[in-house]
Short mmCIF file of C-alpha atoms and ligand atoms in Angstrom, two decimals:
data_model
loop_
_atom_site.label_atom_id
_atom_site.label_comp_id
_atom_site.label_asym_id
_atom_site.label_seq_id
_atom_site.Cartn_x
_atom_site.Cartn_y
_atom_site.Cartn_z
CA UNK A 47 -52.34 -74.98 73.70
CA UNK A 48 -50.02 -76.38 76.05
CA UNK A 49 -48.36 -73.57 78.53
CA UNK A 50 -44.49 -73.62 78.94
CA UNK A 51 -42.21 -71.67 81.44
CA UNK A 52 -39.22 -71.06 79.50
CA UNK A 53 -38.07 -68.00 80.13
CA UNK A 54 -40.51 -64.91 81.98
CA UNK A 55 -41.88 -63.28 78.86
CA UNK A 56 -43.72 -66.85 78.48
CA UNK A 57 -46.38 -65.25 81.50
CA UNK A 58 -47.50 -61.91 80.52
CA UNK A 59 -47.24 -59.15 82.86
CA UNK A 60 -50.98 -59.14 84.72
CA UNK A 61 -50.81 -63.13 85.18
CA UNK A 62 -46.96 -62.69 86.15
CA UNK A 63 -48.54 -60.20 89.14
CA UNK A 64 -51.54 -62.69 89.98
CA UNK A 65 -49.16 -65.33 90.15
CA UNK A 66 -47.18 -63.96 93.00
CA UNK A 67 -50.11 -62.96 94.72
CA UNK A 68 -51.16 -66.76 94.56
CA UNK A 69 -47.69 -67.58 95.94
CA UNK A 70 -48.17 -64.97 99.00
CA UNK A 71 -51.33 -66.95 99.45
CA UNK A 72 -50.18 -70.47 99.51
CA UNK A 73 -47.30 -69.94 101.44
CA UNK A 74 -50.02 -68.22 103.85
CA UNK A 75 -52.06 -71.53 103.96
CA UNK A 76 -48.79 -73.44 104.41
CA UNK A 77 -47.54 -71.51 107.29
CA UNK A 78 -51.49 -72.05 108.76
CA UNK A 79 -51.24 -75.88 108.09
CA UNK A 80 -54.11 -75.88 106.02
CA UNK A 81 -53.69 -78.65 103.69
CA UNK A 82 -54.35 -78.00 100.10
CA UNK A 83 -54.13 -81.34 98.05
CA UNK A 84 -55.67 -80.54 94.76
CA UNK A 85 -52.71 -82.10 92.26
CA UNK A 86 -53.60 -85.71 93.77
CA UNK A 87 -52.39 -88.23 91.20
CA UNK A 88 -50.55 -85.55 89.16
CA UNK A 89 -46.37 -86.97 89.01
CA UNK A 90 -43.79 -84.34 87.96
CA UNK A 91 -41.05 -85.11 85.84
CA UNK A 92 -37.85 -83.36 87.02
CA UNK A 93 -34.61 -84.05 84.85
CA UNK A 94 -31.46 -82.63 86.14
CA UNK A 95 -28.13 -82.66 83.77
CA UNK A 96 -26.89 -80.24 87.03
CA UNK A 97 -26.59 -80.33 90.29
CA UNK A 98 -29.31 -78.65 92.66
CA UNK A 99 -30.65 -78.34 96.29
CA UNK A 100 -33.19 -75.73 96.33
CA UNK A 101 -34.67 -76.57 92.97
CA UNK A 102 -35.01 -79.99 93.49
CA UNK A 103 -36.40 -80.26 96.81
CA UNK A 104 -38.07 -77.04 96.40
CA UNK A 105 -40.65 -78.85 93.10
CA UNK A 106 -40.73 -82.35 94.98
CA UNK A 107 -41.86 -80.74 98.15
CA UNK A 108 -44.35 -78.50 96.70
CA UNK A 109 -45.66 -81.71 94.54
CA UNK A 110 -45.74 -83.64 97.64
CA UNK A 111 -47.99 -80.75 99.49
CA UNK A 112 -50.29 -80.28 95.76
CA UNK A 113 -51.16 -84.30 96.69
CA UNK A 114 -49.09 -85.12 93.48
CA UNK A 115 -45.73 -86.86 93.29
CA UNK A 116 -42.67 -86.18 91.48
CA UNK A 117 -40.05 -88.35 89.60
CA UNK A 118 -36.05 -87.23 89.79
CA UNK A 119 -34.83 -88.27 86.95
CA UNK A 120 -30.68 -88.12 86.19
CA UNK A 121 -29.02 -88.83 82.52
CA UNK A 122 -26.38 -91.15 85.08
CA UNK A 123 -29.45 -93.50 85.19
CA UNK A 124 -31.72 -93.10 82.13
CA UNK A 125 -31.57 -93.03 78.62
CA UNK A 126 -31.48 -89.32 78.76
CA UNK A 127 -27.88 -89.87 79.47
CA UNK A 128 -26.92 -92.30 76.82
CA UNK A 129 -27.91 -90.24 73.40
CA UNK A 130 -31.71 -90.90 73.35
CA UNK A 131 -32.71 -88.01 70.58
CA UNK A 132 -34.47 -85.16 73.08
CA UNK A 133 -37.61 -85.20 70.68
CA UNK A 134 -38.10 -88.79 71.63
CA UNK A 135 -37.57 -88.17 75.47
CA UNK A 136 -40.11 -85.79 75.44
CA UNK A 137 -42.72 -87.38 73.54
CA UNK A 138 -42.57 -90.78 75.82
CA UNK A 139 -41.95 -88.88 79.37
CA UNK A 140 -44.75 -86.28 78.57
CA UNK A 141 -47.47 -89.11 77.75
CA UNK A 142 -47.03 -90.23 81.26
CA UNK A 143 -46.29 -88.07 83.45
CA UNK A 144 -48.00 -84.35 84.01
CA UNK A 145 -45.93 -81.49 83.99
CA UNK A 146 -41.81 -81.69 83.48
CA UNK A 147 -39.10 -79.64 85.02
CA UNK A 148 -35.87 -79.61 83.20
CA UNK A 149 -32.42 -78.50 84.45
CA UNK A 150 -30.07 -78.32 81.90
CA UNK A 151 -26.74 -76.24 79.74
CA UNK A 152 -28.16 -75.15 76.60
CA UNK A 153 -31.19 -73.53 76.51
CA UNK A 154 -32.27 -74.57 73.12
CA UNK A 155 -32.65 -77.99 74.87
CA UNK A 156 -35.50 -77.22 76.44
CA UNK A 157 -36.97 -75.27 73.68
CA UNK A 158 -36.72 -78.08 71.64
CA UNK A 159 -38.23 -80.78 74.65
CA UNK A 160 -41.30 -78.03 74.92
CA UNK A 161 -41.89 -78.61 71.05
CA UNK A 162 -42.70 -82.07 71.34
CA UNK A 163 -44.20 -82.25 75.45
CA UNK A 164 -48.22 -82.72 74.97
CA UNK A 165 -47.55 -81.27 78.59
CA UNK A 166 -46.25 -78.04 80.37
CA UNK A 167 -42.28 -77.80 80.51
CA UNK A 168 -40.52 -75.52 83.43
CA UNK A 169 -36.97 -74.25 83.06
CA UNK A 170 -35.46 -74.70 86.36
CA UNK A 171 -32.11 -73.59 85.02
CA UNK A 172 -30.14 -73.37 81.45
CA UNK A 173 -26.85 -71.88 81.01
CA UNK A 174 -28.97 -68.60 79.51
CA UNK A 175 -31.95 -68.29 82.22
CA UNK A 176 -33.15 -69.45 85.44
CA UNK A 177 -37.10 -67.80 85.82
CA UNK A 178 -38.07 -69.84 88.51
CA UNK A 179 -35.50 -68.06 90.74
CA UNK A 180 -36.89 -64.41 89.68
CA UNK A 181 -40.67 -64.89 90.79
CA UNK A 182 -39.07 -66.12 93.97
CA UNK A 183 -36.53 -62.95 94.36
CA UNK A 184 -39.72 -60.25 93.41
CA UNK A 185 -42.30 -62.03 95.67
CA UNK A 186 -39.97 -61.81 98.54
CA UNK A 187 -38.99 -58.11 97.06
CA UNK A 188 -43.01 -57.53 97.27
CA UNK A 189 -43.50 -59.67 101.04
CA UNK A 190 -40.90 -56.79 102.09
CA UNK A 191 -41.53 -53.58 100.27
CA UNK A 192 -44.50 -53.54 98.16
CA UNK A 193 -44.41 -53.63 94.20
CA UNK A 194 -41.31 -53.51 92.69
CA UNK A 195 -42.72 -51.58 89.45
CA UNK A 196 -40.89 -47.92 89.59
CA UNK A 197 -38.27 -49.18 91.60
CA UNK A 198 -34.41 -49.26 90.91
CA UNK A 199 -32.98 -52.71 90.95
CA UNK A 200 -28.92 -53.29 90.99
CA UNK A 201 -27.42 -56.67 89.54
CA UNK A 202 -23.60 -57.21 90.11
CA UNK A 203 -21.36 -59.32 88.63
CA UNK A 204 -21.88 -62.01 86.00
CA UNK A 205 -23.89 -61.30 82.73
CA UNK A 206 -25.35 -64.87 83.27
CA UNK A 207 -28.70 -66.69 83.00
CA UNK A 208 -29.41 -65.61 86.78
CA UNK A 209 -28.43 -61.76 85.12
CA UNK A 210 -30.53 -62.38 81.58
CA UNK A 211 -33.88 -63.12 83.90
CA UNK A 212 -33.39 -60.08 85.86
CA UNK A 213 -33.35 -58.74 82.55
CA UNK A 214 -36.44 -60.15 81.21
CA UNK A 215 -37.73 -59.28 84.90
CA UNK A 216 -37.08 -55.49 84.56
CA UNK A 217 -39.27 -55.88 81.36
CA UNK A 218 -42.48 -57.94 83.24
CA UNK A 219 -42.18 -56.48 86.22
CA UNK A 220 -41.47 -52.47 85.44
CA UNK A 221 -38.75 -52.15 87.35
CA UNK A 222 -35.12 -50.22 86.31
CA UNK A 223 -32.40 -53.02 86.21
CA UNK A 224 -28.78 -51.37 86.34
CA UNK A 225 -25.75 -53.96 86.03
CA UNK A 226 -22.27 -53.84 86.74
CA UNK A 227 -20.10 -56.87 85.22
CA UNK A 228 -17.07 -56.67 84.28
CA UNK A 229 -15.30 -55.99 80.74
CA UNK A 230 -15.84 -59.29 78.75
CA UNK A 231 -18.55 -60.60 81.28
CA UNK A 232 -21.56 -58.52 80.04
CA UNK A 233 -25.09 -60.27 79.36
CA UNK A 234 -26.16 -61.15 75.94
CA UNK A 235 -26.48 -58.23 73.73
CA UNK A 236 -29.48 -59.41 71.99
CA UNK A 237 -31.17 -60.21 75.69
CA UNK A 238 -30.30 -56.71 76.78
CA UNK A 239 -31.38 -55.12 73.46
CA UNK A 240 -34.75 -56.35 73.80
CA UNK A 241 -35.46 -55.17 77.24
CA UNK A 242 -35.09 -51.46 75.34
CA UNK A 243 -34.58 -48.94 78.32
CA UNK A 244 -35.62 -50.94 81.39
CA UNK A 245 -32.18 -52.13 81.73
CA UNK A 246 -29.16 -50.14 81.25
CA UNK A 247 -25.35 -51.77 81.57
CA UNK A 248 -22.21 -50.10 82.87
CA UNK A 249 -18.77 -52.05 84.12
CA UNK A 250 -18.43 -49.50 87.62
CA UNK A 251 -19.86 -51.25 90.13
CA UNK A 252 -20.41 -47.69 92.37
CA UNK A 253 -22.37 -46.00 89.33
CA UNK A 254 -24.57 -49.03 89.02
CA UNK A 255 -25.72 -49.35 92.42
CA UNK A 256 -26.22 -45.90 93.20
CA UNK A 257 -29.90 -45.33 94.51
CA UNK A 258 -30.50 -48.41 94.09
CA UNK A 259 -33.97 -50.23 96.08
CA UNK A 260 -32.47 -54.05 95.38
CA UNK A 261 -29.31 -55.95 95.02
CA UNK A 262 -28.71 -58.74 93.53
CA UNK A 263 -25.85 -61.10 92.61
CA UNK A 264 -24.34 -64.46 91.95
CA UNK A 265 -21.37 -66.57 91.89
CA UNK A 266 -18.58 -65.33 89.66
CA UNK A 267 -18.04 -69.17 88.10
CA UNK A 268 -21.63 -71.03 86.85
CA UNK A 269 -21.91 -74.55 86.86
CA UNK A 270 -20.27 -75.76 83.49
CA UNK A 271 -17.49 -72.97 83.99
CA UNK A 272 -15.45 -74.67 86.99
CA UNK A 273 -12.17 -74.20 85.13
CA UNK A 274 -12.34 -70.86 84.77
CA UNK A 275 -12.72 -70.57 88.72
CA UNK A 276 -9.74 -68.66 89.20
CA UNK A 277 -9.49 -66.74 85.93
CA UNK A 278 -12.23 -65.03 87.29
CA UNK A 279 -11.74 -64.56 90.80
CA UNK A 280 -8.82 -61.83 89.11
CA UNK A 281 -11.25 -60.00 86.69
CA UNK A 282 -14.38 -60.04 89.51
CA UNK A 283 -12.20 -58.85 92.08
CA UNK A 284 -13.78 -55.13 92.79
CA UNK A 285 -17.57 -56.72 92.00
CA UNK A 286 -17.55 -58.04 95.46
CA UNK A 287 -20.80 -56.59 97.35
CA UNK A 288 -19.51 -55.43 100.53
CA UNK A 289 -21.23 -53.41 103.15
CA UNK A 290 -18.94 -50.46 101.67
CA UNK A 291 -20.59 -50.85 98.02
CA UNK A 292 -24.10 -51.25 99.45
CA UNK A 293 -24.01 -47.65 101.47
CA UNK A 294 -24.09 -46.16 98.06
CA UNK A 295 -27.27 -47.77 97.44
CA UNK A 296 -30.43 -46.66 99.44
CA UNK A 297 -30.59 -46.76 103.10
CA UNK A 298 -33.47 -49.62 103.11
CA UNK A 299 -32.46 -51.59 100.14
CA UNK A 300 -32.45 -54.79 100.16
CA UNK A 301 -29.88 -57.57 99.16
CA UNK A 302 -30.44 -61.11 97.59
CA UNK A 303 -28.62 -63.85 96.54
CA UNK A 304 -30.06 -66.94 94.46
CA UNK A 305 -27.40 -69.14 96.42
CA UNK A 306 -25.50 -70.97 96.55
CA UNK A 307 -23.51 -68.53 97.23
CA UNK A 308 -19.65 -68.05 98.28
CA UNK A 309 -19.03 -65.72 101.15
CA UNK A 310 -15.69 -63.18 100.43
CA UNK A 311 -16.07 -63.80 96.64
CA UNK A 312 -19.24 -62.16 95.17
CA UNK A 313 -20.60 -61.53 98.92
CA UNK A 314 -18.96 -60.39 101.58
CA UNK A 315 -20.60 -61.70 105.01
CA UNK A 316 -21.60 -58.81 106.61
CA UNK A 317 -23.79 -58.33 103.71
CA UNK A 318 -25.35 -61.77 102.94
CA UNK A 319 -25.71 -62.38 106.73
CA UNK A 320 -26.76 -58.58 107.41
CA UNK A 321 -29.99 -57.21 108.27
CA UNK A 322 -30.82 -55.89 104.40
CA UNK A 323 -30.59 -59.86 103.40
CA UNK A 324 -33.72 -60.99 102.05
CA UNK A 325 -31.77 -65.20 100.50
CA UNK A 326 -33.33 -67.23 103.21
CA UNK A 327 -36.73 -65.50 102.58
CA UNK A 328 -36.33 -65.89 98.62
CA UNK A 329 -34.87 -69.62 99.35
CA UNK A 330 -38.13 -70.58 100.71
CA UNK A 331 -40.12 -68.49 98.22
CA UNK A 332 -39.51 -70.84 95.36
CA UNK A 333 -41.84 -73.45 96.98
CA UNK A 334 -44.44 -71.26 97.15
CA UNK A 335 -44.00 -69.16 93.88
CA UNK A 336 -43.17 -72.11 92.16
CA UNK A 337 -46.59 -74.49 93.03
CA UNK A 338 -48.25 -71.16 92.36
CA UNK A 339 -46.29 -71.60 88.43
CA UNK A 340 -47.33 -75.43 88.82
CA UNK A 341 -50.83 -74.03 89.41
CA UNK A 342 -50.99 -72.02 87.05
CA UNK A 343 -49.44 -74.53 84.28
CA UNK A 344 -51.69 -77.48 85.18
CA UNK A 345 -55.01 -74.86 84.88
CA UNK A 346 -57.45 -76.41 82.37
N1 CP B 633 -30.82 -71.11 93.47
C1 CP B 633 -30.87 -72.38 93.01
O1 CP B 633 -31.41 -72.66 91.93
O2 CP B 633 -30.32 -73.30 93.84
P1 CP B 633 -30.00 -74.83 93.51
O3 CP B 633 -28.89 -74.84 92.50
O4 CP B 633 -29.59 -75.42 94.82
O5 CP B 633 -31.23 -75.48 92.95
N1 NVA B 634 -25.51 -68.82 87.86
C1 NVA B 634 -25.55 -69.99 88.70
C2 NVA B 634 -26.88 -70.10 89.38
C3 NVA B 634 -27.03 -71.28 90.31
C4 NVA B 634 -28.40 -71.38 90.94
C5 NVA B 634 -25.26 -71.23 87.87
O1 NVA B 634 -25.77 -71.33 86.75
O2 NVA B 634 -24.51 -72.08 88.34
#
């Protein structure tokens, strides 16, 4: 059976934990400049319909350190772009290359490229999830406080695919997810449904923070929803986490960001550039968590 990383409940809850341990142990033996080459000859397909930094460079670094290479590969400039059916994509691309990383809009996209890959498929972003991003933001949770089962995590702003994996996070991981969005902006119902009472929604951004060990948000306009930039700079306006929202939280909790990120919108400085600011930490965490998920994917 070949393993996919769709969303987080593809990785059950014990291999979810060993995974991040893994990470906390490659980024050790990357810090030490051991080299660890074991993927040599492996390539990495990585298709992007969206534009990325971190993602990209974080999955061709880490293939580059595995030994392996990886491929970049943009609809402007393949066939992907021009109407070739997905089911055909994925049947050629995964007979030559190893494992395939696909950035995309809708989710069932990659559902459907997983059905026909003879090889592992990674969701580095849909307009529903982004998983990758989550076993970055709890191993740098971990690296800082410990386990994150028990504790009380906070997500303001956006009920987007960034909010839907915190979700599905609060489920793998034990934690309590409480969100704050905005009337009309909540996450799926279905999503949130599912994740029974690990994660509880409210639109009072006060309430849902309260006691809380870990913050989280995002931008207030996804990629794909440009035009309704300003539309929603008028309904987000008091979902901004300012140092004045994060005293009601706990004293030591901790804020993250998947970036990037847009300071006096969802953030305001003092907080993303304050002391309880964990994003550069959980920026460099998805190269480690994620060859720890390429790791675990490529496992015989
Ligand atoms: N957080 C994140 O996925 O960043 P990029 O869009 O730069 O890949
Ligand atoms: N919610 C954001 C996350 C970017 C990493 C987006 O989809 O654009």
């Amino acid at each position: 059976m070949t393993k996919h990383f769709l969303t987080l409940l593809d990785i059950d809850p014990a291999n979810l934990d060993s995974l991040l341990q893994r990470a906390i142990e490659l980024k050790r033996m990357q810090h030490a400049g051991e080299r660890f080459a074991p993927f040599s000859g492996k390539v990495m397909g990585m298709i992007f319909d969206k534009s990325s930094t971190r993602t990209r460079v974080s999955f061709e670094t880490g293939m580059a350190q595995f030994g392996g290479h990886a491929i970049f590969l943009s609809p402007r400039d393949t066939q992907l772009g021009r109407g070739e059916p997905i089911e055909d994509s994925a049947r050629v691309l995964s007979r030559m290359v190893d494992i395939i990383m696909i950035r995309t809009y809708a989710h069932d996209y990659i559902e459907t490229f997983a059905r026909y890959s003879r090889v592992p498929v990674i969701n580095a972003l849909t307009d529903s999830y982004h998983p990758c991003q989550l076993l970055a933001d709890v191993q740098t949770f971990v690296e800082h406080r410990g386990s994150v089962a028990g504790k009380t995590v906070c997500w303001i702003g956006d009920g987007n695919n960034m909010c839907h994996s915190y979700i599905n996070a609060a489920r793998q991981f034990g934690f309590k997810l409480r969100i704050a969005t905005p009337v009309g902006y909540e996450p799926d119902a279905d999503i949130l449904a599912a994740a029974g009472d690990s994660a509880w929604l409210c639109h009072d951004p006060v309430e849902a923070i309260s006691g809380a060990d870990f913050v989280a948000t995002d931008v207030w306009a996804s990629m794909g929803q440009e035009e309704e930039q300003k539309e929603r700079e008028r309904k987000f306006a008091d979902f901004q986490v300012t140092a004045e929202l994060m005293s009601h939280a706990k004293e030591n909790a901790l804020f993250t960001h998947c970036l990037p990120a847009h300071r006096g919108e969802e953030v305001a400085a003092e907080v993303i550039d304050g002391p309880r600011s964990i994003v550069w930490d959980a920026a460099e965490n998805r190269l480690h968590a994620q060859k720890a998920l390429i790791e675990y994917l490529l496992a015989k």
